[in-house]
GROMACS .gro file of C-alpha atoms in nm:
model
  316
    1MET     CA    1  -0.719   1.034  -3.687
    2GLU     CA    2  -0.523   1.292  -3.518
    3LEU     CA    3  -0.351   1.176  -3.202
    4VAL     CA    4  -0.266   1.392  -2.892
    5THR     CA    5   0.102   1.513  -2.885
    6ILE     CA    6   0.350   1.588  -2.614
    7SER     CA    7   0.292   1.960  -2.703
    8ASP     CA    8  -0.072   1.914  -2.608
    9ILE     CA    9   0.020   1.751  -2.280
   10GLU     CA   10   0.264   2.028  -2.198
   11ALA     CA   11  -0.008   2.287  -2.261
   12ALA     CA   12  -0.234   2.094  -2.044
   13ALA     CA   13   0.021   2.088  -1.765
   14LYS     CA   14   0.009   2.464  -1.746
   15ARG     CA   15  -0.365   2.467  -1.727
   16VAL     CA   16  -0.386   2.227  -1.430
   17GLU     CA   17  -0.078   2.360  -1.257
   18GLY     CA   18  -0.179   2.468  -0.910
   19VAL     CA   19  -0.508   2.280  -0.920
   20ALA     CA   20  -0.422   1.919  -0.985
   21VAL     CA   21  -0.166   1.794  -0.715
   22ARG     CA   22   0.173   1.706  -0.851
   23THR     CA   23   0.173   1.361  -0.687
   24PRO     CA   24   0.506   1.226  -0.574
   25LEU     CA   25   0.689   0.906  -0.679
   26LEU     CA   26   0.706   0.693  -0.371
   27LEU     CA   27   0.983   0.427  -0.358
   28GLN     CA   28   0.846   0.120  -0.178
   29THR     CA   29   1.108  -0.001   0.075
   30TRP     CA   30   0.905  -0.305   0.173
   31ASP     CA   31   0.927  -0.436  -0.190
   32PRO     CA   32   1.204  -0.708  -0.186
   33ARG     CA   33   1.292  -0.628  -0.546
   34GLY     CA   34   1.339  -0.268  -0.465
   35THR     CA   35   1.221  -0.146  -0.797
   36LEU     CA   36   0.868  -0.038  -0.724
   37TRP     CA   37   0.761   0.331  -0.718
   38LEU     CA   38   0.388   0.427  -0.659
   39LYS     CA   39   0.239   0.736  -0.806
   40PRO     CA   40  -0.061   0.793  -0.570
   41GLU     CA   41  -0.318   0.983  -0.782
   42SER     CA   42  -0.545   0.896  -0.492
   43LEU     CA   43  -0.410   1.211  -0.332
   44GLN     CA   44  -0.571   1.444  -0.585
   45PRO     CA   45  -0.849   1.678  -0.464
   46ILE     CA   46  -1.118   1.447  -0.564
   47GLY     CA   47  -0.931   1.128  -0.491
   48ALA     CA   48  -0.841   1.035  -0.845
   49PHE     CA   49  -0.648   1.124  -1.148
   50LYS     CA   50  -0.963   1.230  -1.338
   51VAL     CA   51  -0.922   1.594  -1.208
   52ARG     CA   52  -0.646   1.644  -1.454
   53GLY     CA   53  -0.855   1.585  -1.763
   54ALA     CA   54  -1.164   1.766  -1.632
   55PHE     CA   55  -0.966   2.089  -1.566
   56ASN     CA   56  -0.799   2.072  -1.893
   57ALA     CA   57  -1.127   2.015  -2.076
   58ILE     CA   58  -1.316   2.294  -1.897
   59GLY     CA   59  -1.022   2.520  -1.910
   60SER     CA   60  -1.006   2.488  -2.281
   61LEU     CA   61  -1.374   2.613  -2.333
   62ASP     CA   62  -1.457   2.954  -2.448
   63ASP     CA   63  -1.652   3.193  -2.212
   64ALA     CA   64  -1.984   3.134  -2.391
   65ALA     CA   65  -1.964   2.751  -2.349
   66ARG     CA   66  -1.865   2.795  -1.981
   67GLU     CA   67  -2.159   3.031  -1.925
   68ARG     CA   68  -2.416   2.768  -2.075
   69GLY     CA   69  -2.260   2.494  -1.855
   70VAL     CA   70  -2.119   2.148  -1.885
   71ILE     CA   71  -2.247   1.792  -1.862
   72ALA     CA   72  -2.080   1.461  -1.804
   73TYR     CA   73  -2.159   1.098  -1.762
   74SER     CA   74  -1.960   0.878  -1.533
   75SER     CA   75  -1.971   0.595  -1.270
   76GLY     CA   76  -1.805   0.816  -1.016
   77ASN     CA   77  -1.457   0.954  -1.042
   78HIS     CA   78  -1.508   1.161  -1.362
   79ALA     CA   79  -1.833   1.276  -1.203
   80GLN     CA   80  -1.654   1.422  -0.914
   81ALA     CA   81  -1.374   1.572  -1.123
   82VAL     CA   82  -1.602   1.755  -1.352
   83ALA     CA   83  -1.822   1.881  -1.065
   84TYR     CA   84  -1.505   1.997  -0.888
   85ALA     CA   85  -1.353   2.168  -1.186
   86ALA     CA   86  -1.685   2.331  -1.280
   87GLN     CA   87  -1.720   2.455  -0.908
   88ARG     CA   88  -1.366   2.610  -0.934
   89TYR     CA   89  -1.434   2.767  -1.278
   90GLY     CA   90  -1.794   2.896  -1.160
   91VAL     CA   91  -1.955   2.686  -1.431
   92PRO     CA   92  -2.294   2.508  -1.394
   93ALA     CA   93  -2.261   2.130  -1.413
   94VAL     CA   94  -2.491   1.836  -1.462
   95ILE     CA   95  -2.367   1.485  -1.406
   96VAL     CA   96  -2.542   1.171  -1.516
   97VAL     CA   97  -2.454   0.864  -1.320
   98PRO     CA   98  -2.580   0.495  -1.335
   99ASP     CA   99  -2.788   0.408  -1.033
  100VAL     CA  100  -2.539   0.141  -0.923
  101ALA     CA  101  -2.252   0.394  -0.882
  102PRO     CA  102  -2.083   0.378  -0.539
  103ARG     CA  103  -2.285   0.617  -0.306
  104ILE     CA  104  -1.960   0.773  -0.177
  105LYS     CA  105  -1.883   0.900  -0.526
  106VAL     CA  106  -2.234   1.020  -0.603
  107GLU     CA  107  -2.264   1.212  -0.272
  108ALA     CA  108  -1.932   1.368  -0.326
  109THR     CA  109  -2.028   1.483  -0.668
  110ARG     CA  110  -2.346   1.648  -0.526
  111ALA     CA  111  -2.137   1.814  -0.257
  112TYR     CA  112  -1.945   2.006  -0.521
  113GLY     CA  113  -2.266   2.159  -0.631
  114ALA     CA  114  -2.344   1.966  -0.942
  115GLU     CA  115  -2.704   1.856  -1.041
  116VAL     CA  116  -2.690   1.470  -1.029
  117ILE     CA  117  -2.917   1.259  -1.232
  118GLU     CA  118  -2.928   0.884  -1.180
  119VAL     CA  119  -3.045   0.640  -1.456
  120PRO     CA  120  -3.023   0.264  -1.506
  121ILE     CA  121  -2.677   0.129  -1.571
  122GLY     CA  122  -2.581   0.145  -1.943
  123GLU     CA  123  -2.803   0.450  -2.005
  124HIS     CA  124  -2.608   0.731  -1.861
  125GLU     CA  125  -2.417   0.819  -2.171
  126ALA     CA  126  -2.722   0.835  -2.394
  127LYS     CA  127  -2.911   1.050  -2.131
  128ALA     CA  128  -2.610   1.284  -2.098
  129ARG     CA  129  -2.604   1.341  -2.483
  130GLU     CA  130  -2.985   1.392  -2.482
  131LEU     CA  131  -2.972   1.653  -2.210
  132ALA     CA  132  -2.668   1.824  -2.373
  133ALA     CA  133  -2.874   1.878  -2.688
  134GLU     CA  134  -3.185   1.993  -2.495
  135ARG     CA  135  -3.014   2.237  -2.270
  136GLY     CA  136  -2.717   2.360  -2.481
  137LEU     CA  137  -2.460   2.208  -2.243
  138THR     CA  138  -2.117   2.115  -2.349
  139LEU     CA  139  -2.039   1.752  -2.301
  140VAL     CA  140  -1.727   1.667  -2.111
  141PRO     CA  141  -1.675   1.287  -2.184
  142PRO     CA  142  -1.478   1.074  -1.949
  143PHE     CA  143  -1.207   0.967  -2.203
  144ASP     CA  144  -1.319   1.007  -2.564
  145ASP     CA  145  -1.183   1.361  -2.599
  146ALA     CA  146  -0.842   1.501  -2.698
  147ALA     CA  147  -0.846   1.751  -2.407
  148ILE     CA  148  -0.923   1.488  -2.162
  149ILE     CA  149  -0.645   1.266  -2.292
  150ALA     CA  150  -0.390   1.545  -2.283
  151GLY     CA  151  -0.486   1.629  -1.920
  152GLN     CA  152  -0.446   1.280  -1.796
  153GLY     CA  153  -0.116   1.273  -1.976
  154THR     CA  154   0.023   1.532  -1.736
  155ALA     CA  155   0.072   1.231  -1.490
  156GLY     CA  156   0.299   1.069  -1.738
  157LEU     CA  157   0.488   1.402  -1.783
  158GLU     CA  158   0.554   1.410  -1.407
  159ILE     CA  159   0.674   1.054  -1.405
  160ALA     CA  160   0.921   1.132  -1.687
  161GLU     CA  161   1.049   1.450  -1.509
  162GLU     CA  162   1.089   1.281  -1.171
  163LEU     CA  163   1.225   0.943  -1.282
  164PRO     CA  164   1.375   0.985  -1.633
  165GLU     CA  165   1.547   0.643  -1.600
  166VAL     CA  166   1.220   0.468  -1.557
  167ASP     CA  167   1.198   0.132  -1.727
  168VAL     CA  168   0.834   0.028  -1.689
  169VAL     CA  169   0.517   0.224  -1.629
  170LEU     CA  170   0.202   0.034  -1.526
  171VAL     CA  171  -0.122   0.212  -1.605
  172PRO     CA  172  -0.482   0.089  -1.555
  173ILE     CA  173  -0.704   0.075  -1.860
  174SER     CA  174  -1.085   0.126  -1.880
  175GLY     CA  175  -1.188   0.376  -2.135
  176GLY     CA  176  -0.821   0.426  -2.221
  177GLY     CA  177  -0.781   0.807  -2.159
  178LEU     CA  178  -0.535   0.776  -1.887
  179ALA     CA  179  -0.313   0.510  -2.070
  180ALA     CA  180  -0.336   0.708  -2.388
  181GLY     CA  181  -0.213   1.019  -2.224
  182VAL     CA  182   0.043   0.875  -1.991
  183GLY     CA  183   0.166   0.651  -2.273
  184THR     CA  184   0.213   0.940  -2.504
  185ALA     CA  185   0.411   1.143  -2.255
  186ILE     CA  186   0.627   0.847  -2.160
  187LYS     CA  187   0.709   0.758  -2.520
  188ALA     CA  188   0.806   1.113  -2.590
  189ARG     CA  189   1.016   1.179  -2.289
  190CYS     CA  190   1.141   0.825  -2.194
  191PRO     CA  191   1.136   0.641  -2.521
  192ARG     CA  192   1.311   0.331  -2.396
  193ALA     CA  193   1.054   0.271  -2.119
  194ARG     CA  194   0.785   0.021  -2.163
  195VAL     CA  195   0.421   0.111  -2.105
  196ILE     CA  196   0.210  -0.173  -1.973
  197GLY     CA  197  -0.168  -0.166  -1.955
  198VAL     CA  198  -0.347  -0.341  -1.673
  199GLU     CA  199  -0.713  -0.465  -1.656
  200PRO     CA  200  -0.925  -0.694  -1.442
  201ALA     CA  201  -0.948  -1.025  -1.612
  202LEU     CA  202  -1.326  -0.992  -1.592
  203ALA     CA  203  -1.328  -0.675  -1.792
  204ALA     CA  204  -1.033  -0.731  -2.032
  205ASP     CA  205  -1.182  -0.597  -2.339
  206ALA     CA  206  -0.887  -0.363  -2.425
  207ALA     CA  207  -0.645  -0.657  -2.394
  208ASP     CA  208  -0.872  -0.860  -2.619
  209SER     CA  209  -0.893  -0.570  -2.866
  210LEU     CA  210  -0.517  -0.501  -2.876
  211ARG     CA  211  -0.457  -0.872  -2.927
  212ARG     CA  212  -0.690  -0.884  -3.215
  213GLY     CA  213  -0.594  -0.543  -3.362
  214GLU     CA  214  -0.954  -0.403  -3.359
  215LEU     CA  215  -1.199  -0.298  -3.104
  216VAL     CA  216  -1.390  -0.587  -2.940
  217ARG     CA  217  -1.698  -0.510  -2.741
  218TRP     CA  218  -1.779  -0.705  -2.432
  219PRO     CA  219  -2.131  -0.704  -2.285
  220GLN     CA  220  -2.203  -0.469  -2.008
  221ALA     CA  221  -2.309  -0.761  -1.790
  222ASP     CA  222  -1.962  -0.922  -1.829
  223ARG     CA  223  -1.773  -0.607  -1.756
  224ALA     CA  224  -1.989  -0.540  -1.447
  225ARG     CA  225  -1.854  -0.853  -1.277
  226THR     CA  226  -1.531  -0.697  -1.157
  227ILE     CA  227  -1.508  -0.529  -0.820
  228ALA     CA  228  -1.298  -0.258  -0.994
  229ASP     CA  229  -1.600  -0.042  -1.076
  230GLY     CA  230  -1.381   0.231  -1.234
  231LEU     CA  231  -1.250  -0.006  -1.498
  232ARG     CA  232  -1.586  -0.119  -1.652
  233SER     CA  233  -1.580   0.114  -1.955
  234GLN     CA  234  -1.444   0.031  -2.298
  235PRO     CA  235  -1.196   0.216  -2.522
  236SER     CA  236  -1.329   0.440  -2.791
  237GLU     CA  237  -1.198   0.465  -3.147
  238LEU     CA  238  -0.988   0.762  -3.043
  239THR     CA  239  -0.838   0.609  -2.722
  240PHE     CA  240  -0.783   0.276  -2.896
  241ALA     CA  241  -0.584   0.453  -3.168
  242HIS     CA  242  -0.359   0.592  -2.906
  243LEU     CA  243  -0.341   0.259  -2.710
  244ARG     CA  244  -0.214   0.088  -3.031
  245GLU     CA  245   0.067   0.336  -3.058
  246VAL     CA  246   0.181   0.369  -2.693
  247VAL     CA  247   0.097   0.049  -2.499
  248ASP     CA  248   0.360  -0.217  -2.529
  249ALA     CA  249   0.181  -0.497  -2.355
  250MET     CA  250  -0.124  -0.588  -2.142
  251VAL     CA  251  -0.151  -0.775  -1.813
  252THR     CA  252  -0.480  -0.892  -1.663
  253VAL     CA  253  -0.534  -0.948  -1.292
  254THR     CA  254  -0.781  -1.157  -1.098
  255GLU     CA  255  -1.029  -1.042  -0.839
  256ASP     CA  256  -0.834  -1.203  -0.556
  257GLU     CA  257  -0.529  -1.031  -0.680
  258ILE     CA  258  -0.686  -0.692  -0.674
  259ARG     CA  259  -0.817  -0.747  -0.329
  260GLU     CA  260  -0.476  -0.842  -0.205
  261ALA     CA  261  -0.317  -0.546  -0.370
  262VAL     CA  262  -0.566  -0.313  -0.187
  263ARG     CA  263  -0.460  -0.473   0.140
  264VAL     CA  264  -0.083  -0.443   0.054
  265LEU     CA  265  -0.127  -0.072  -0.040
  266ALA     CA  266  -0.307  -0.002   0.284
  267ARG     CA  267  -0.077  -0.208   0.519
  268GLN     CA  268   0.261  -0.150   0.352
  269ALA     CA  269   0.228   0.174   0.160
  270ARG     CA  270  -0.025   0.334   0.391
  271LEU     CA  271  -0.239   0.431   0.091
  272VAL     CA  272  -0.619   0.398   0.059
  273ALA     CA  273  -0.680   0.270  -0.299
  274GLU     CA  274  -1.004   0.163  -0.462
  275PRO     CA  275  -0.988  -0.164  -0.640
  276SER     CA  276  -0.948   0.017  -0.975
  277GLY     CA  277  -0.648   0.192  -0.839
  278ALA     CA  278  -0.491  -0.116  -0.708
  279VAL     CA  279  -0.475  -0.326  -1.031
  280THR     CA  280  -0.126  -0.193  -1.131
  281THR     CA  281   0.010  -0.295  -0.793
  282ALA     CA  282  -0.167  -0.636  -0.844
  283ALA     CA  283   0.030  -0.674  -1.180
  284TYR     CA  284   0.359  -0.592  -1.014
  285LEU     CA  285   0.297  -0.832  -0.714
  286PHE     CA  286   0.155  -1.127  -0.896
  287HIS     CA  287   0.274  -1.112  -1.262
  288ALA     CA  288   0.642  -1.028  -1.233
  289GLU     CA  289   0.720  -1.295  -1.508
  290GLU     CA  290   0.514  -1.102  -1.764
  291LEU     CA  291   0.682  -0.770  -1.694
  292PRO     CA  292   1.019  -0.625  -1.805
  293ALA     CA  293   1.274  -0.587  -1.529
  294GLY     CA  294   1.380  -0.257  -1.397
  295LYS     CA  295   1.255   0.055  -1.227
  296THR     CA  296   0.878   0.031  -1.226
  297VAL     CA  297   0.618   0.299  -1.163
  298ALA     CA  298   0.265   0.184  -1.073
  299LEU     CA  299   0.008   0.443  -1.116
  300VAL     CA  300  -0.249   0.422  -0.824
  301SER     CA  301  -0.534   0.592  -1.014
  302GLY     CA  302  -0.783   0.649  -0.735
  303GLY     CA  303  -0.875   0.608  -0.369
  304ASN     CA  304  -1.245   0.653  -0.352
  305ALA     CA  305  -1.319   0.317  -0.201
  306ASP     CA  306  -1.660   0.239  -0.068
  307PRO     CA  307  -1.604   0.225   0.319
  308ALA     CA  308  -1.790  -0.092   0.375
  309MET     CA  309  -1.620  -0.272   0.086
  310PHE     CA  310  -1.280  -0.131   0.195
  311ALA     CA  311  -1.336  -0.273   0.546
  312GLU     CA  312  -1.442  -0.607   0.404
  313ILE     CA  313  -1.135  -0.630   0.187
  314LEU     CA  314  -0.901  -0.542   0.472
  315ALA     CA  315  -1.068  -0.803   0.696
  316GLY     CA  316  -1.012  -1.064   0.433
   0.00000   0.00000   0.00000
């Protein structure tokens, strides 16, 4: 299986330049250890890192494919990213979402001009593939694609350029596209740095898989228990092959730890983070004994928090 290379990520960086925000590394002065930097991908145009992969994937298509249009399946952030990228490129877009997806993400996707189709949870991928075949649309998957992985890897390229002496990079893992890309970039540019994947304990299928050395599938009902709705997917064969090469260790965090990390990010870092985006900070705050020492970057992957849930967490 051919893996994404640093050259692929460098090419992606040129495609997304001027569209994806080059998010800063923010040293957290409230941290008593003084070793935490946050990379707030929540500041991207659609509020999450997914814009990087979507722009690289659509930017890699030929004119004929763009004219026919694209289709994607997603619980929210990838949906918005593809809709936004398609709008910027003038490409028709259809997005299939589970009917339990956060309304804030669904409505934002519609606002970018995409046709949104809602189906029962667990059926959105199959429906998207069916419609792609029927309508001649190009499927832009959320993570199982080399162009997506390379696009997400541009975040890792930025970390390496801004903090070349980084010791630890904390990355959330769901489908694995972000960790695959960021890990590839970090290993190429900062080979001494350790890449640590972070998952909710209630959806720790990647940790389970890496421990066993093979893909382990958790039931959808089990993965749906976590408040981190953006981390309920599972790695593909492609992303898992990357994870085995570039992820040095895994940390899992509890639901209470995720909630507290959301509060800390809001109150101390002045950042709005959805639960999925807060898991890396949770790992830093509550699992220091499982992490290597040194300069640590926690990637805050998204900030599209449901307003009611966000208020409830802050009040807790």
